[in-house]
Short mmCIF file of C-alpha atoms and ligand atoms in Angstrom, two decimals:
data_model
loop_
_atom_site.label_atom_id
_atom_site.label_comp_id
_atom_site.label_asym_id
_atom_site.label_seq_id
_atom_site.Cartn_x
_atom_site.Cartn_y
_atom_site.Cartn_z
CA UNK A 21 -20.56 -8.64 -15.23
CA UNK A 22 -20.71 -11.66 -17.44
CA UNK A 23 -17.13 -11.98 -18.39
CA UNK A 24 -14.93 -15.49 -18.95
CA UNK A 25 -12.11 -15.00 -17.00
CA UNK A 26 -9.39 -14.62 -19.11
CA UNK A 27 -5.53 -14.99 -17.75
CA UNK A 28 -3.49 -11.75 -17.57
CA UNK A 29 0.04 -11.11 -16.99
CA UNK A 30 -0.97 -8.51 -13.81
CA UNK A 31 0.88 -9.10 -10.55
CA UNK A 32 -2.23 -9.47 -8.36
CA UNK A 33 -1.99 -9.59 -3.80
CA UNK A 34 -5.38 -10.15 -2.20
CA UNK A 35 -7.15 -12.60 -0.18
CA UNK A 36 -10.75 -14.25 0.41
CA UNK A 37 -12.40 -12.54 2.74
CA UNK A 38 -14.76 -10.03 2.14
CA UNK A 39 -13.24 -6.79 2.57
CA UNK A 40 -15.44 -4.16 3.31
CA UNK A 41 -17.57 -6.77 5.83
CA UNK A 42 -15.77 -8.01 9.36
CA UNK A 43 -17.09 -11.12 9.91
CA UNK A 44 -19.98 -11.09 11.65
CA UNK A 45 -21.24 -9.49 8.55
CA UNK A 46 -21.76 -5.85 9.60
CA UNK A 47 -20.57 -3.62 6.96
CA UNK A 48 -17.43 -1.64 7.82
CA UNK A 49 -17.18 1.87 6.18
CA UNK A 50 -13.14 2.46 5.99
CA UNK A 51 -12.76 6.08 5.39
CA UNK A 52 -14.72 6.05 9.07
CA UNK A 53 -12.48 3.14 10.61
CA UNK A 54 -9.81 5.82 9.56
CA UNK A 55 -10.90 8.36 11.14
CA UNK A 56 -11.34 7.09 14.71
CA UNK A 57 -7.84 5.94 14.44
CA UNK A 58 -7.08 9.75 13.53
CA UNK A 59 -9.02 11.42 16.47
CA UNK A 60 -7.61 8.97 18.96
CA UNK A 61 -3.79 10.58 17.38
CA UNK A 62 -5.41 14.16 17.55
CA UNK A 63 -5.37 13.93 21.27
CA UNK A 64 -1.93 13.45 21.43
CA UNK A 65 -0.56 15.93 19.12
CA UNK A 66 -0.81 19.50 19.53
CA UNK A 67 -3.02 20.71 16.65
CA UNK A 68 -5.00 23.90 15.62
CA UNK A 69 -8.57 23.29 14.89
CA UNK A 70 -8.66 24.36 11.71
CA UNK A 71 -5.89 21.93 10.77
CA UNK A 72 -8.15 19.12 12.38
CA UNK A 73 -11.12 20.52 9.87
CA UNK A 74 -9.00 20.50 6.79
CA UNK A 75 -7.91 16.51 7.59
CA UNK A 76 -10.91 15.72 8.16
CA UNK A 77 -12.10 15.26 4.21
CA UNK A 78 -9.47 15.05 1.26
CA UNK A 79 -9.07 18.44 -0.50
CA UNK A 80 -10.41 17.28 -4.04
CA UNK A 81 -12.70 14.26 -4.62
CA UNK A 82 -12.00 13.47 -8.95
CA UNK A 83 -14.33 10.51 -10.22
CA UNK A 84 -15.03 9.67 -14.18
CA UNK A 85 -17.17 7.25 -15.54
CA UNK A 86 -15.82 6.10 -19.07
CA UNK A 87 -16.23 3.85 -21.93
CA UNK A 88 -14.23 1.88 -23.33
CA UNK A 89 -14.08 -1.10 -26.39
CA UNK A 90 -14.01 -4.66 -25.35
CA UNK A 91 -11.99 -7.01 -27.55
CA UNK A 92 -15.39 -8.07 -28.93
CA UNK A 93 -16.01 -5.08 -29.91
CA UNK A 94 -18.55 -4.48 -27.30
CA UNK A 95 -18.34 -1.43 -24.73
CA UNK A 96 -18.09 -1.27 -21.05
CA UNK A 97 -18.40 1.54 -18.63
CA UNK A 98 -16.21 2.02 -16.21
CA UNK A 99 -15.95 4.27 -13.02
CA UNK A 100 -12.08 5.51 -12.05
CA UNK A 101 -11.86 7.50 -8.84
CA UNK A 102 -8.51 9.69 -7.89
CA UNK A 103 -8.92 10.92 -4.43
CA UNK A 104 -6.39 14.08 -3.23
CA UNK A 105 -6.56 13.85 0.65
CA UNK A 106 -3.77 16.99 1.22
CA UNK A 107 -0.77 18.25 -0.48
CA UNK A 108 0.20 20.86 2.56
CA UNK A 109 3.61 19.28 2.36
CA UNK A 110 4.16 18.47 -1.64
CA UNK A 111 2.75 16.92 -4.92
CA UNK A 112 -0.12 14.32 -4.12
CA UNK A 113 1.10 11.24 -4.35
CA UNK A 114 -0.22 7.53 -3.63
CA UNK A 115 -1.00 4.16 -5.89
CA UNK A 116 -4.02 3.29 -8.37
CA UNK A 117 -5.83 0.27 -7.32
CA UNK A 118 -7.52 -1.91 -9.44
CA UNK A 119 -10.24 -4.24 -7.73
CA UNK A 120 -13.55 -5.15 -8.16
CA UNK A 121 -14.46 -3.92 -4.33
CA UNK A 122 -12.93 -0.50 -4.85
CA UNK A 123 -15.33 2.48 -3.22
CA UNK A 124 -15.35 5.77 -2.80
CA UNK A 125 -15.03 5.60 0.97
CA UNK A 126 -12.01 2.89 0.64
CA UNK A 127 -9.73 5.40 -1.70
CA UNK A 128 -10.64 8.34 0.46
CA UNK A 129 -9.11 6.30 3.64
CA UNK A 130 -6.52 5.02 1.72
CA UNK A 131 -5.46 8.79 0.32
CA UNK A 132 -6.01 9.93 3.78
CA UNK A 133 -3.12 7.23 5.02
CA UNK A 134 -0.95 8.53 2.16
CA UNK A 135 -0.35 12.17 3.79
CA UNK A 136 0.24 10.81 6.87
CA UNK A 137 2.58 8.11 5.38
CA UNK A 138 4.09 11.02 3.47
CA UNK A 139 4.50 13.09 6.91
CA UNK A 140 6.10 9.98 8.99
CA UNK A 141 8.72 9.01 6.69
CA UNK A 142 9.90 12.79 5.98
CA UNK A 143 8.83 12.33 2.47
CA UNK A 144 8.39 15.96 0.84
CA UNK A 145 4.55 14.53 -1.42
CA UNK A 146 1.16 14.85 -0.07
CA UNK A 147 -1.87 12.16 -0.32
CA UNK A 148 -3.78 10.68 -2.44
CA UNK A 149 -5.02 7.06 -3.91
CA UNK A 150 -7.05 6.32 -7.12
CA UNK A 151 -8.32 3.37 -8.73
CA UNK A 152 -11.18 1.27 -11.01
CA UNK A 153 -13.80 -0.45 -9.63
CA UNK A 154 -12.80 -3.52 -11.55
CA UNK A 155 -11.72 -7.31 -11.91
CA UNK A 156 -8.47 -7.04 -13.40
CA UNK A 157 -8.46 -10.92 -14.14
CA UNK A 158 -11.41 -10.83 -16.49
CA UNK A 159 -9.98 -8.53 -18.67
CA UNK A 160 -6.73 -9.06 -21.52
CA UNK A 161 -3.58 -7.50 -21.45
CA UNK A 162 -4.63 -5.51 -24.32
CA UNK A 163 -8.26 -4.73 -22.76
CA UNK A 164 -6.53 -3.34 -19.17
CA UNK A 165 -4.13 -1.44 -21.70
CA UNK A 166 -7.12 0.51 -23.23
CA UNK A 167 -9.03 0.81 -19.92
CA UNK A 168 -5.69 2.44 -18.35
CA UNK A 169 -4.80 4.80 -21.43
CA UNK A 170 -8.88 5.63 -21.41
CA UNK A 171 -8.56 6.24 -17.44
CA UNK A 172 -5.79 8.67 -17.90
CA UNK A 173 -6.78 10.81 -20.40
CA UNK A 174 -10.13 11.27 -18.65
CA UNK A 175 -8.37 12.69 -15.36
CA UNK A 176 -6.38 14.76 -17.74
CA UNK A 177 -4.85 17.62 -15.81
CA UNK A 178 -5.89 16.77 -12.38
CA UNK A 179 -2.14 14.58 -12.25
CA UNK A 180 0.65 16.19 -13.33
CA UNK A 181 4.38 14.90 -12.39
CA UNK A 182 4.72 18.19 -9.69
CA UNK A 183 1.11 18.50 -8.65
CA UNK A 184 -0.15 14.41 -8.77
CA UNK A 185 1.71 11.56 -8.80
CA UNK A 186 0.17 8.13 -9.15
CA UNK A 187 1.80 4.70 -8.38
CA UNK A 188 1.24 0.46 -8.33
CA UNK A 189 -1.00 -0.26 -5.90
CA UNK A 190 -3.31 -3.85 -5.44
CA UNK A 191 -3.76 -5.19 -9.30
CA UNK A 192 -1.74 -2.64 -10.86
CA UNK A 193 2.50 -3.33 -11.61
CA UNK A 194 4.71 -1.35 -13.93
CA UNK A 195 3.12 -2.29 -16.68
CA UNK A 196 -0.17 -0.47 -15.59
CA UNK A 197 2.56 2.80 -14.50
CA UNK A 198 4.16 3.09 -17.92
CA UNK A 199 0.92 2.83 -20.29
CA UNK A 200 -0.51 5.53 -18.26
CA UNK A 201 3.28 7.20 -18.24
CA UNK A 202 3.34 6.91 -22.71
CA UNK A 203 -0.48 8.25 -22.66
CA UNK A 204 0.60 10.97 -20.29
CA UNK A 205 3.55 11.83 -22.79
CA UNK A 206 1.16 11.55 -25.38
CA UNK A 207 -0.80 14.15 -24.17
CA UNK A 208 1.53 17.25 -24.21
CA UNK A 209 3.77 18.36 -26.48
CA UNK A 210 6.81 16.78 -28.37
CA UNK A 211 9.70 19.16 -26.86
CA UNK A 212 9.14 18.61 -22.76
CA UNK A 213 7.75 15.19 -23.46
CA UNK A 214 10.64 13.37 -21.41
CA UNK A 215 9.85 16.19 -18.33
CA UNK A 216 6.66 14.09 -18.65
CA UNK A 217 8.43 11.11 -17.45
CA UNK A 218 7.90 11.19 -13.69
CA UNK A 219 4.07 11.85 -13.71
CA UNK A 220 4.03 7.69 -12.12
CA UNK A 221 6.76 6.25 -9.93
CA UNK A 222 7.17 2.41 -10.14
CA UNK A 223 7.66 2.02 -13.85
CA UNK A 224 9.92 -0.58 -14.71
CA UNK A 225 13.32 0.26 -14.97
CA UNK A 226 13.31 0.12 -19.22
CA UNK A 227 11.07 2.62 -19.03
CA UNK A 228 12.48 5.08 -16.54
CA UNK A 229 12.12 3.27 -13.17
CA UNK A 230 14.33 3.03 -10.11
CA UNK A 231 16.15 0.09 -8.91
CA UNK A 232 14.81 -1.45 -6.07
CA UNK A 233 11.42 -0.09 -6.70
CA UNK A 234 9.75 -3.23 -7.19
CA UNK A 235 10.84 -4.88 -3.86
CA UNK A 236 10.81 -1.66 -2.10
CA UNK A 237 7.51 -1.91 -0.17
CA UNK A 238 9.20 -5.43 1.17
CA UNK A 239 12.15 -4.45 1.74
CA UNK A 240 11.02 -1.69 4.31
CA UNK A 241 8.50 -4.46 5.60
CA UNK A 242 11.90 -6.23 6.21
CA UNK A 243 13.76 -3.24 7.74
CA UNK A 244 11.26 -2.81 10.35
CA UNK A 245 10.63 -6.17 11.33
CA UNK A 246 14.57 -6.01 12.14
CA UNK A 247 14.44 -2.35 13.70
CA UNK A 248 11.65 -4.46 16.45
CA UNK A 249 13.75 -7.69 16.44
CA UNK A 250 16.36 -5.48 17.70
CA UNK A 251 14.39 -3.75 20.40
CA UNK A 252 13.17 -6.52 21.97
CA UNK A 253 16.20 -9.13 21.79
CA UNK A 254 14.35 -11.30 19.65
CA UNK A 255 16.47 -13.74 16.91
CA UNK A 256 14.97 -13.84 13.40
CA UNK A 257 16.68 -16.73 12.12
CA UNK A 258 14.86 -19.80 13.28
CA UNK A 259 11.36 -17.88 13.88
CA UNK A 260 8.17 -18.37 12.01
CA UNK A 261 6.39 -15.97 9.50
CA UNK A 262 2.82 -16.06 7.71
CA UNK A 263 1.82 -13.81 5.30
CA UNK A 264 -1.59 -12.76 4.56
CA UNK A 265 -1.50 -11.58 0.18
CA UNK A 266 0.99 -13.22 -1.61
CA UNK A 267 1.42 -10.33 -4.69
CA UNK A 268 4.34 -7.65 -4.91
CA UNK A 269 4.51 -7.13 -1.06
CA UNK A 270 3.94 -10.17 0.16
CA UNK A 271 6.24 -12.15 -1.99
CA UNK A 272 8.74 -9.89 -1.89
CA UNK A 273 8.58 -9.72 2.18
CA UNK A 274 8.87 -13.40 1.83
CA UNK A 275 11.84 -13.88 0.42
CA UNK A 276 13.24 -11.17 1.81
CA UNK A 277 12.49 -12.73 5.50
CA UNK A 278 13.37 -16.18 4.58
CA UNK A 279 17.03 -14.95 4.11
CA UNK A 280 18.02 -13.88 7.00
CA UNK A 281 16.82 -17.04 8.40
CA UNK A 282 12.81 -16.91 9.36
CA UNK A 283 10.95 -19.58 8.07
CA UNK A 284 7.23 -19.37 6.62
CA UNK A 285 4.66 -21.33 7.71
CA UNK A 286 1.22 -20.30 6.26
CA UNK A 287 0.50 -18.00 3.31
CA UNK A 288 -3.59 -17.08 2.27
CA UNK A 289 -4.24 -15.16 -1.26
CA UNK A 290 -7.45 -15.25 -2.78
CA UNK A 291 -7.07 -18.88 -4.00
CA UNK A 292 -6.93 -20.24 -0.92
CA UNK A 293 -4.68 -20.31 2.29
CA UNK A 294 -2.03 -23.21 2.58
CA UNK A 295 0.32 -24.35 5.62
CA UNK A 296 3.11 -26.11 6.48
CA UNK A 297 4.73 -26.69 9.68
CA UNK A 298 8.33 -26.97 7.90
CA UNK A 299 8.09 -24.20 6.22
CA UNK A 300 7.44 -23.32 2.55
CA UNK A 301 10.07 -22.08 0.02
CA UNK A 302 9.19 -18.00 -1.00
CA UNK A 303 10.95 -18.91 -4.69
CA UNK A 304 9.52 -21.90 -5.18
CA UNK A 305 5.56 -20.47 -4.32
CA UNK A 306 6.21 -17.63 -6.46
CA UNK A 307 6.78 -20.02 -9.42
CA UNK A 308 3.50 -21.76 -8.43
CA UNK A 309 1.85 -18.62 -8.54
CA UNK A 310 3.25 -17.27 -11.40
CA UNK A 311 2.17 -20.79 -13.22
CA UNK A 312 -1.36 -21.22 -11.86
CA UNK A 313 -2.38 -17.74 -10.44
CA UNK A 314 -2.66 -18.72 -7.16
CA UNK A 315 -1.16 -20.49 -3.62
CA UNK A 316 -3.94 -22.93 -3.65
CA UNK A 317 -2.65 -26.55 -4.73
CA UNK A 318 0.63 -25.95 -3.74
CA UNK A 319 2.17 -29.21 -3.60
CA UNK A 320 4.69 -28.47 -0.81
CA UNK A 321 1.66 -27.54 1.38
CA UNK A 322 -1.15 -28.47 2.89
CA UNK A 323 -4.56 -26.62 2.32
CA UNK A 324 -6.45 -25.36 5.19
CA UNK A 325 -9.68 -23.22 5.87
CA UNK A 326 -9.48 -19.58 6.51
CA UNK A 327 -10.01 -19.98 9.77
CA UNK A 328 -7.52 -22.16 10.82
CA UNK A 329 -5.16 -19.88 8.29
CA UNK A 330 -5.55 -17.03 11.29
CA UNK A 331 -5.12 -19.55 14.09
CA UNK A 332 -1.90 -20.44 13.33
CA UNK A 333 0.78 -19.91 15.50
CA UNK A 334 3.96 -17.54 14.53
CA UNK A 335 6.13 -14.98 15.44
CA UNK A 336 5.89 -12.46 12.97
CA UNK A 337 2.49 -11.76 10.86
CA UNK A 338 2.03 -10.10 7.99
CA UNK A 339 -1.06 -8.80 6.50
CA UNK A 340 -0.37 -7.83 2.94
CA UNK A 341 -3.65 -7.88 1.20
CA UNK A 342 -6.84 -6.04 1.82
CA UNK A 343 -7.81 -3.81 4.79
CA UNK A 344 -10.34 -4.61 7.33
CA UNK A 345 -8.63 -8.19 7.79
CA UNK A 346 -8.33 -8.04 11.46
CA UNK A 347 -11.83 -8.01 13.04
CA UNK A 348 -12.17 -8.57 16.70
CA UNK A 349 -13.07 -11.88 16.07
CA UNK A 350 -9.73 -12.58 14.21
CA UNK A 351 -7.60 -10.83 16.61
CA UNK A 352 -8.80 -13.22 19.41
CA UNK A 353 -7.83 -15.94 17.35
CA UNK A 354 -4.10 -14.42 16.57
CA UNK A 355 -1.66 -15.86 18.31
CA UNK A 356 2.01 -13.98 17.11
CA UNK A 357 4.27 -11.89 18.48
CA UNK A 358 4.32 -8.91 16.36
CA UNK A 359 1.84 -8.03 13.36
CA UNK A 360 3.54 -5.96 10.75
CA UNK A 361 1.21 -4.16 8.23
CA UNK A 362 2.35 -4.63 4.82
CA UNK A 363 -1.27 -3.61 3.64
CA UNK A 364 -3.02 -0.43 4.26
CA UNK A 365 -5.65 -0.17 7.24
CA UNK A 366 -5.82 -4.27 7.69
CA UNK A 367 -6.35 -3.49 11.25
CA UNK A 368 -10.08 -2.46 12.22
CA UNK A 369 -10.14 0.24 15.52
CA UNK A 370 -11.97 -3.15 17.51
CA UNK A 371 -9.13 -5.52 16.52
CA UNK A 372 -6.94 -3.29 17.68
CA UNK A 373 -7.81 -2.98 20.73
CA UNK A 374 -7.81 -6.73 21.29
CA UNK A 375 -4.44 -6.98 20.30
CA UNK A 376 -3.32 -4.35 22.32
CA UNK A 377 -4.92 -6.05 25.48
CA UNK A 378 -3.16 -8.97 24.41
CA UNK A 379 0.49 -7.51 24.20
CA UNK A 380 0.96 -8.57 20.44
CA UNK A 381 3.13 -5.17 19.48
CA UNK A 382 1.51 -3.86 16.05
CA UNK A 383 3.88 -2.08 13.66
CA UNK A 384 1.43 -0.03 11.24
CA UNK A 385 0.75 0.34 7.63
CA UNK A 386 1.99 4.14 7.50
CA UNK A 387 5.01 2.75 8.55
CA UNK A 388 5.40 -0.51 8.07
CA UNK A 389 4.69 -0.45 4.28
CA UNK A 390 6.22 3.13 3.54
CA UNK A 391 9.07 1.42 1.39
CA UNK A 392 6.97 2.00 -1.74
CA UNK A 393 6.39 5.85 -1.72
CA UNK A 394 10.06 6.18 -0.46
CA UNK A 395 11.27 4.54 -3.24
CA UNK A 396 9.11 6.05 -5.62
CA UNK A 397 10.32 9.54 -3.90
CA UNK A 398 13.74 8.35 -5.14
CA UNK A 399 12.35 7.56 -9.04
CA UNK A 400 10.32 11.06 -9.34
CA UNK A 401 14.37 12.29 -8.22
CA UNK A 402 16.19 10.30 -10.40
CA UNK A 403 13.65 11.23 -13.21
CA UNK A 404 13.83 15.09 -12.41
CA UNK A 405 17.59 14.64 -12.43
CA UNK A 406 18.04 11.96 -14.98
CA UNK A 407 19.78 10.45 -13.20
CA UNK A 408 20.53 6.18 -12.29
CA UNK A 409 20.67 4.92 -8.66
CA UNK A 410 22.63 2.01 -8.11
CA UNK A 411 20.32 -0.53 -5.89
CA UNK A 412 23.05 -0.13 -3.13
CA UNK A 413 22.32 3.08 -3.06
CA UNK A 414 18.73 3.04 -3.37
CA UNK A 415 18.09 0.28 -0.40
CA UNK A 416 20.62 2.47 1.78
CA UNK A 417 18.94 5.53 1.88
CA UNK A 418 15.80 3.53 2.11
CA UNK A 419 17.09 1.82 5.45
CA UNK A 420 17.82 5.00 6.65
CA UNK A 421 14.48 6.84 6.44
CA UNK A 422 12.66 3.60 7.54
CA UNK A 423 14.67 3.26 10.86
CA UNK A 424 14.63 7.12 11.39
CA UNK A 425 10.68 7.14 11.18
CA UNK A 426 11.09 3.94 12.97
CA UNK A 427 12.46 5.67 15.97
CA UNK A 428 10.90 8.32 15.74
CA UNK A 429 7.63 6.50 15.76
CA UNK A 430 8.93 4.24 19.37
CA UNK A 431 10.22 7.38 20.63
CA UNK A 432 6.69 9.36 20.92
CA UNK A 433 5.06 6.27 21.61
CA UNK A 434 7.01 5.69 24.79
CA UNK A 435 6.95 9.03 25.86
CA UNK A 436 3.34 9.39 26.10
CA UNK A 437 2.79 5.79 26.58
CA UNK A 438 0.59 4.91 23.82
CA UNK A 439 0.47 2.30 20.77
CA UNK A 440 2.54 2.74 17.73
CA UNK A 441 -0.45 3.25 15.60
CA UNK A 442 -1.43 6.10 17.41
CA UNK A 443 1.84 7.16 17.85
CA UNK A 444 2.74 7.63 13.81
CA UNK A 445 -0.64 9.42 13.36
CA UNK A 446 0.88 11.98 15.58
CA UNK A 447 4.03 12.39 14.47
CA UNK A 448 2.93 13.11 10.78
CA UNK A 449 0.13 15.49 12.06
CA UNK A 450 2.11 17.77 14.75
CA UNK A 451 4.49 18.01 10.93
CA UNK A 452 1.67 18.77 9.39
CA UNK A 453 0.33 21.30 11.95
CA UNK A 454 3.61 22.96 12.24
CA UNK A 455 3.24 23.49 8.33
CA UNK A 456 -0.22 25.22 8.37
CA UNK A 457 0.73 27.08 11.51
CA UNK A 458 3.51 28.47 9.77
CA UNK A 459 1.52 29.00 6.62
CA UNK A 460 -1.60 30.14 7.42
CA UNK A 461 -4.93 29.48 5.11
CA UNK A 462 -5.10 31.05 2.03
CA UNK A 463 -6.99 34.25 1.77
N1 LIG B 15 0.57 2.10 -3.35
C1 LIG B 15 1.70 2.22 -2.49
C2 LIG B 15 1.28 2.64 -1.10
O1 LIG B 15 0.17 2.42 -0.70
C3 LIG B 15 2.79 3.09 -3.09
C4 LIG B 15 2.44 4.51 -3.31
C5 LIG B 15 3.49 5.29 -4.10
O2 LIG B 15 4.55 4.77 -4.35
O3 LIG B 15 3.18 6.44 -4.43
O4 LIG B 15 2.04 3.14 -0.32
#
């Protein structure tokens, strides 16, 4: 694509490396890295093999290849992809992504991660991701507007606000939720068009959002990063952080973290990755970022390579960007207490198992970053009910479904004595199980 890049207002995460390569340059198919993660859970959870079968490829696979008009009045095609892994348990649900490395085998894994995200946190949706293979930043507002309004009109009636429910994922905010909310609206008729309202979660709160949403996938990064401070007796305020993606969940978890007293040390985005031993102010960077679209030049920091970025030392890490981040290579390098997964599938099977061999406790993405979908469980309510949470009330009820699944989650991991990866696969498919048992398959 030949494009200038031309500034947008889109809140964008991501970092440098390549994502869908580990390092040594050997191509890493995700929806596969999923899946070994998912038999290894399979062997700890009691599960009829049909049920295995059925989880073992989303139910509907929806991609459309559209045109659309360029501001010079040129057209570009582009290929959208909504993936529906399983909605045994309730409406799909799960984010759009926009990013120029999105594949079909990426939003299958990442719809996959969504039911079992779904399962863990007791949250009554199904799975399912979408996206545009795409480069938000070389498009204009008004561009991304069309592309989006194009997008959902072309998957038509495979959403609907009880049978699909899409979300803000990487390079998509509520901006991106409430175009594709007014084009929804648009689309049927004039007396139920406000019923129409919850087809997205994570619009902003003018248009029908819930308080709290736009923090929420931080927040519950937060709330478990206490629930494991607790558990092991460890004090937050003095410790160190570094943060992998500095967009919606990453600067959210930052400031978040840096109040009750941890202090970050090294943040990477796709500009660049900067350090500094004193720490680095969350409000300040977010300013700098907001300004010149990225953390590199940050004058309160210094600039190092990406190498050194995943060298240094810390308590706390958090990976907030793209998946496949944590090769084996990188997890030799780690050297942190506790990696919390703010992003979806950072960890590769191989880099696992390094870390687990050296005793850094992992706290996964269907857990760790589960804030989001909560809190857009309690918009598609609010919506349905027209109703208005106060934020007290919304971050409550959040803290009390992440520390539940927390539990839950440490609980079955020390009683069969395996990792907590493992162990949240297992919980979401013995709920799952239990649901297909009871329901048998249809005819
Ligand atoms: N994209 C977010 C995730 O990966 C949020 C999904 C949602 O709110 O539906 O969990």
């Amino acid at each position: 694509m030949s494009k200038n890049p031309k500034k947008t207002e889109e809140v964008l995460g991501g970092a440098t490396s390549q994502p869908m390569e580990d390092l040594t340059g050997t191509s890493v198919d995700f929806f596969r890295e999923h899946l070994v993660q998912l038999q290894g859970a399979m062997k700890h959870a009691p599960m009829e093999d049909h049920v295995r079968l059925i989880l073992n490829e989303p139910k509907n696979e929806v991609i459309v290849n559209f045109p659309v008009r360029m501001d010079d009045g040129k057209f570009e095609l582009f290929t959208g992809y909504r993936i529906q892994h399983n909605n045994i348990l309730g409406p799909y649900k799960g984010g759009m992504r926009y990013h120029h490395d999105v594949t079909l085998a990426e939003v299958k894994a990442l719809a996959a991660l969504m039911t079992y995200k779904c399962a863990l946190l007791e949250v009554p949706f199904g799975g399912a991701k979408g996206g545009i293979r795409i480069r938000p930043r070389d498009y204009t507002k008004t561009e991304l507007e069309r592309i989006t309004r194009r997008f959902t009109h072309d998957l038509g009636s495979n959403i609907g606000p009880e049978y699909d429910i899409p979300a803000p994922d990487m390079g998509t905010n509520s901006q991106t939720m409430v175009w594709m909310m007014d084009t929804y609206m648009n689309m049927h008729g004039a007396t139920d068009k406000h019923a129409q309202r919850r087809i997205v979660t994570g619009k902003s709160l003018t248009s029908g959002g819930s308080r709290g949403r736009t923090k929420a996938t931080g927040q519950g990064v937060v709330y478990c990063v206490q629930e494991w401070a607790d558990e092991k007796g460890f004090r937050l305020d003095g410790s160190s952080f570094v943060l992998q993606g500095f967009g919606n969940v990453g600067s959210n978890t930052a400031q978040i973290l840096s109040r009750l007293g941890s202090i970050m040390t090294a943040v990477q985005d796709h500009t660049g990755a900067i350090y500094n031993s004193q720490g680095i102010y969350p409000r300040k960077l977010i300013d700098w970022v907001e300004e010149t679209g990225g953390v590199a030049g940050y004058p309160g920091a210094e600039e190092i390579s990406p190498e050194d970025f995943w060298r240094v030392k810390c308590d706390i890490l958090v990976p907030a960007a793209l998946e496949l981040q944590i090769t084996e290579k990188v997890a030799r390098d780690l050297d942190c207490r506790v990696i919390v997964e703010g992003a979806n599938g950072p960890t590769t099977a191989a880099g696992e198992k390094i870390l687990l061999e050296k005793g850094v406790d992992v706290i996964p993405d269907v857990m760790a970053n589960a804030g989001g979908v909560v809190v857009s469980y309690f918009e598609w309510i609010q919506n349905k009910r027209s109703e208005s949470w106060q934020l007290q009330e919304v971050d409550s009820r959040l803290h009390f479904m992440m520390k539940r699944a927390y539990h839950e989650m440490r609980n079955f991991a020390r009683e069969h004595d395996i990792d907590n990866r493992t162990a949240s696969l297992a919980v979401a498919l013995e709920r799952i199980n239990k649901v297909y048992v009871e329901r048998g398959v249809f005819p």
